């Protein structure tokens, strides 16, 4: 697996709104929200994954509060996918492990929200449709079967559950192991 990580240390060299940066694949990105930094790191990881010619890539990230608003805390991860078979495998595995996923829209219409005249793409589409526009941003960096799980509402639990105590849940481990068992 690939684990993209970085230290987020604001200083005089940090990017600012309206800056244009270049991703590892050469795409230019206008910075709209400096709080949408996680998707920038993830975008480069998705580009990097292409080197291995994967049959599929599944990424998990606590990417947006918008997903928690849409699905609720502790209910399900938002699932965005460009391949029906991969989506179905994840839904089935989520049901079997009780690490539920819920398919969310990633229609081409969401591209409009991340268009900009000053770069190839912008890093945020604004408040409305935020969970889908963030996934559309990531999709722009894939060329293979791909699924994005926004686990913002699933990573922490305030109460004990039969399969995990309160605190960090480790969400996604059982889900992915189950999916791979039936690959």
Short mmCIF file of C-alpha atoms in Angstrom, two decimals:
data_model
loop_
_atom_site.label_atom_id
_atom_site.label_comp_id
_atom_site.label_asym_id
_atom_site.label_seq_id
_atom_site.Cartn_x
_atom_site.Cartn_y
_atom_site.Cartn_z
CA UNK A 1 0.00 0.00 0.00
CA UNK A 2 0.88 3.65 -0.27
CA UNK A 3 0.65 5.93 2.74
CA UNK A 4 0.81 9.59 1.75
CA UNK A 5 1.68 11.80 4.68
CA UNK A 6 3.15 15.20 5.32
CA UNK A 7 3.78 17.66 8.09
CA UNK A 8 1.36 20.58 7.96
CA UNK A 9 3.42 23.48 9.32
CA UNK A 10 2.17 26.92 8.36
CA UNK A 11 4.86 29.51 7.89
CA UNK A 12 5.84 32.28 5.49
CA UNK A 13 6.31 29.73 2.68
CA UNK A 14 2.86 28.15 3.02
CA UNK A 15 0.53 28.41 0.05
CA UNK A 16 -2.23 31.00 0.09
CA UNK A 17 -5.65 31.36 -1.51
CA UNK A 18 -5.26 32.16 -5.24
CA UNK A 19 -1.83 30.49 -5.43
CA UNK A 20 -1.40 28.03 -8.30
CA UNK A 21 0.62 24.91 -7.58
CA UNK A 22 1.66 22.03 -9.81
CA UNK A 23 0.83 18.40 -8.96
CA UNK A 24 3.27 15.57 -9.61
CA UNK A 25 1.57 14.80 -12.94
CA UNK A 26 1.94 18.39 -14.14
CA UNK A 27 -1.68 19.46 -13.56
CA UNK A 28 -1.99 22.94 -12.17
CA UNK A 29 -4.23 23.54 -9.17
CA UNK A 30 -5.63 26.85 -7.99
CA UNK A 31 -5.78 27.01 -4.21
CA UNK A 32 -9.24 28.11 -3.13
CA UNK A 33 -9.23 26.65 0.37
CA UNK A 34 -6.05 26.24 2.39
CA UNK A 35 -8.06 23.87 4.59
CA UNK A 36 -8.39 21.43 1.67
CA UNK A 37 -4.76 20.36 1.91
CA UNK A 38 -5.38 16.63 2.41
CA UNK A 39 -6.74 16.18 -1.08
CA UNK A 40 -3.54 17.69 -2.54
CA UNK A 41 -1.38 15.06 -0.83
CA UNK A 42 -3.83 12.32 -1.81
CA UNK A 43 -3.89 13.51 -5.44
CA UNK A 44 -0.12 13.05 -5.72
CA UNK A 45 -0.42 9.60 -4.11
CA UNK A 46 -3.04 8.60 -6.69
CA UNK A 47 -0.71 9.73 -9.47
CA UNK A 48 2.13 7.77 -7.86
CA UNK A 49 -0.03 4.62 -7.64
CA UNK A 50 -0.36 4.59 -11.43
CA UNK A 51 3.33 3.56 -11.67
CA UNK A 52 2.33 0.12 -10.41
CA UNK A 53 -0.41 -0.39 -13.04
CA UNK A 54 -2.97 -1.41 -10.41
CA UNK A 55 -6.11 -3.39 -11.16
CA UNK A 56 -7.79 -1.06 -8.67
CA UNK A 57 -6.99 1.52 -6.01
CA UNK A 58 -9.07 2.19 -2.91
CA UNK A 59 -8.18 5.27 -0.89
CA UNK A 60 -9.47 6.09 2.57
CA UNK A 61 -9.32 9.60 4.01
CA UNK A 62 -11.02 11.77 6.58
CA UNK A 63 -11.43 14.26 3.78
CA UNK A 64 -14.55 16.34 4.40
CA UNK A 65 -16.89 17.37 7.16
CA UNK A 66 -19.48 17.47 4.39
CA UNK A 67 -19.57 13.67 4.42
CA UNK A 68 -20.49 13.67 8.10
CA UNK A 69 -23.25 16.18 7.37
CA UNK A 70 -24.56 13.99 4.54
CA UNK A 71 -24.38 10.58 6.22
CA UNK A 72 -24.14 11.23 9.96
CA UNK A 73 -21.50 10.44 12.55
CA UNK A 74 -20.69 6.73 12.70
CA UNK A 75 -23.26 5.68 10.09
CA UNK A 76 -21.31 4.94 6.91
CA UNK A 77 -18.37 6.10 4.84
CA UNK A 78 -19.11 7.94 1.63
CA UNK A 79 -18.15 5.77 -1.34
CA UNK A 80 -17.19 7.33 -4.66
CA UNK A 81 -16.21 4.95 -7.43
CA UNK A 82 -15.58 4.93 -11.16
CA UNK A 83 -16.14 1.16 -11.53
CA UNK A 84 -19.42 -0.62 -10.78
CA UNK A 85 -17.82 -3.99 -9.93
CA UNK A 86 -15.41 -2.39 -7.45
CA UNK A 87 -18.27 -0.40 -5.91
CA UNK A 88 -20.35 -3.57 -5.49
CA UNK A 89 -17.43 -5.43 -3.87
CA UNK A 90 -16.99 -2.63 -1.35
CA UNK A 91 -20.71 -2.43 -0.55
CA UNK A 92 -20.85 -6.22 -0.03
CA UNK A 93 -17.75 -6.21 2.16
CA UNK A 94 -19.08 -3.26 4.15
CA UNK A 95 -22.33 -5.08 4.85
CA UNK A 96 -20.50 -8.27 5.89
CA UNK A 97 -18.16 -6.45 8.29
CA UNK A 98 -20.58 -3.76 9.49
CA UNK A 99 -18.12 -1.17 8.20
CA UNK A 100 -20.80 0.27 6.00
CA UNK A 101 -20.24 2.34 2.88
CA UNK A 102 -22.83 4.36 1.01
CA UNK A 103 -22.46 5.04 -2.72
CA UNK A 104 -22.44 8.78 -3.39
CA UNK A 105 -22.71 10.62 -6.71
CA UNK A 106 -19.64 11.58 -8.68
CA UNK A 107 -21.41 12.77 -11.80
CA UNK A 108 -19.48 14.65 -14.46
CA UNK A 109 -21.63 17.70 -13.60
CA UNK A 110 -19.48 18.14 -10.48
CA UNK A 111 -16.53 19.08 -12.72
CA UNK A 112 -18.14 22.50 -13.24
CA UNK A 113 -17.65 23.34 -9.57
CA UNK A 114 -13.90 22.75 -9.73
CA UNK A 115 -13.21 24.51 -13.02
CA UNK A 116 -11.11 27.66 -12.96
CA UNK A 117 -9.75 29.98 -15.66
CA UNK A 118 -6.30 30.21 -14.05
CA UNK A 119 -5.36 26.51 -13.70
CA UNK A 120 -6.39 23.02 -14.81
CA UNK A 121 -8.50 22.57 -11.68
CA UNK A 122 -9.18 24.18 -8.30
CA UNK A 123 -8.86 22.41 -4.97
CA UNK A 124 -12.35 23.20 -3.67
CA UNK A 125 -15.75 23.51 -5.24
CA UNK A 126 -17.25 25.39 -2.31
CA UNK A 127 -19.82 24.38 0.28
CA UNK A 128 -22.60 22.90 -1.82
CA UNK A 129 -21.90 19.38 -2.97
CA UNK A 130 -18.61 19.55 -1.08
CA UNK A 131 -18.23 15.82 -0.53
CA UNK A 132 -18.84 15.06 -4.22
CA UNK A 133 -16.69 17.90 -5.56
CA UNK A 134 -13.79 16.78 -3.37
CA UNK A 135 -14.12 13.26 -4.80
CA UNK A 136 -14.32 14.70 -8.32
CA UNK A 137 -11.07 16.55 -7.63
CA UNK A 138 -9.41 13.23 -6.72
CA UNK A 139 -10.90 11.45 -9.73
CA UNK A 140 -9.02 13.90 -11.95
CA UNK A 141 -5.79 12.20 -10.80
CA UNK A 142 -6.79 8.59 -11.56
CA UNK A 143 -6.50 6.52 -14.73
CA UNK A 144 -7.49 3.14 -13.28
CA UNK A 145 -10.40 1.54 -11.43
CA UNK A 146 -10.66 3.61 -8.29
CA UNK A 147 -12.75 4.07 -5.17
CA UNK A 148 -12.55 6.84 -2.62
CA UNK A 149 -13.93 6.30 0.87
CA UNK A 150 -14.52 9.50 2.83
CA UNK A 151 -14.27 8.14 6.37
CA UNK A 152 -14.62 11.46 8.21
CA UNK A 153 -17.63 10.23 10.18
CA UNK A 154 -16.21 6.76 10.81
CA UNK A 155 -12.66 7.24 12.12
CA UNK A 156 -13.66 8.00 15.72
CA UNK A 157 -16.44 6.63 17.90
CA UNK A 158 -17.72 8.31 21.05
CA UNK A 159 -19.25 5.07 22.36
CA UNK A 160 -18.28 1.41 22.60
CA UNK A 161 -19.62 -0.84 19.86
CA UNK A 162 -19.71 -4.62 19.92
CA UNK A 163 -16.66 -4.78 17.65
CA UNK A 164 -14.63 -1.74 18.72
CA UNK A 165 -14.26 0.38 21.88
CA UNK A 166 -14.78 4.14 21.92
CA UNK A 167 -11.97 6.12 20.32
CA UNK A 168 -10.12 5.40 17.09
CA UNK A 169 -12.03 2.74 15.19
CA UNK A 170 -9.51 1.46 12.66
CA UNK A 171 -12.34 1.80 10.18
CA UNK A 172 -11.65 0.22 6.83
CA UNK A 173 -9.24 -2.54 7.83
CA UNK A 174 -11.92 -5.22 8.16
CA UNK A 175 -13.73 -3.82 5.12
CA UNK A 176 -10.69 -4.03 2.85
CA UNK A 177 -9.58 -7.43 4.14
CA UNK A 178 -13.08 -8.80 3.48
CA UNK A 179 -13.15 -7.28 0.00
CA UNK A 180 -9.76 -8.78 -0.84
CA UNK A 181 -10.75 -12.21 0.50
CA UNK A 182 -13.41 -12.34 -2.22
CA UNK A 183 -11.40 -10.70 -5.01
#
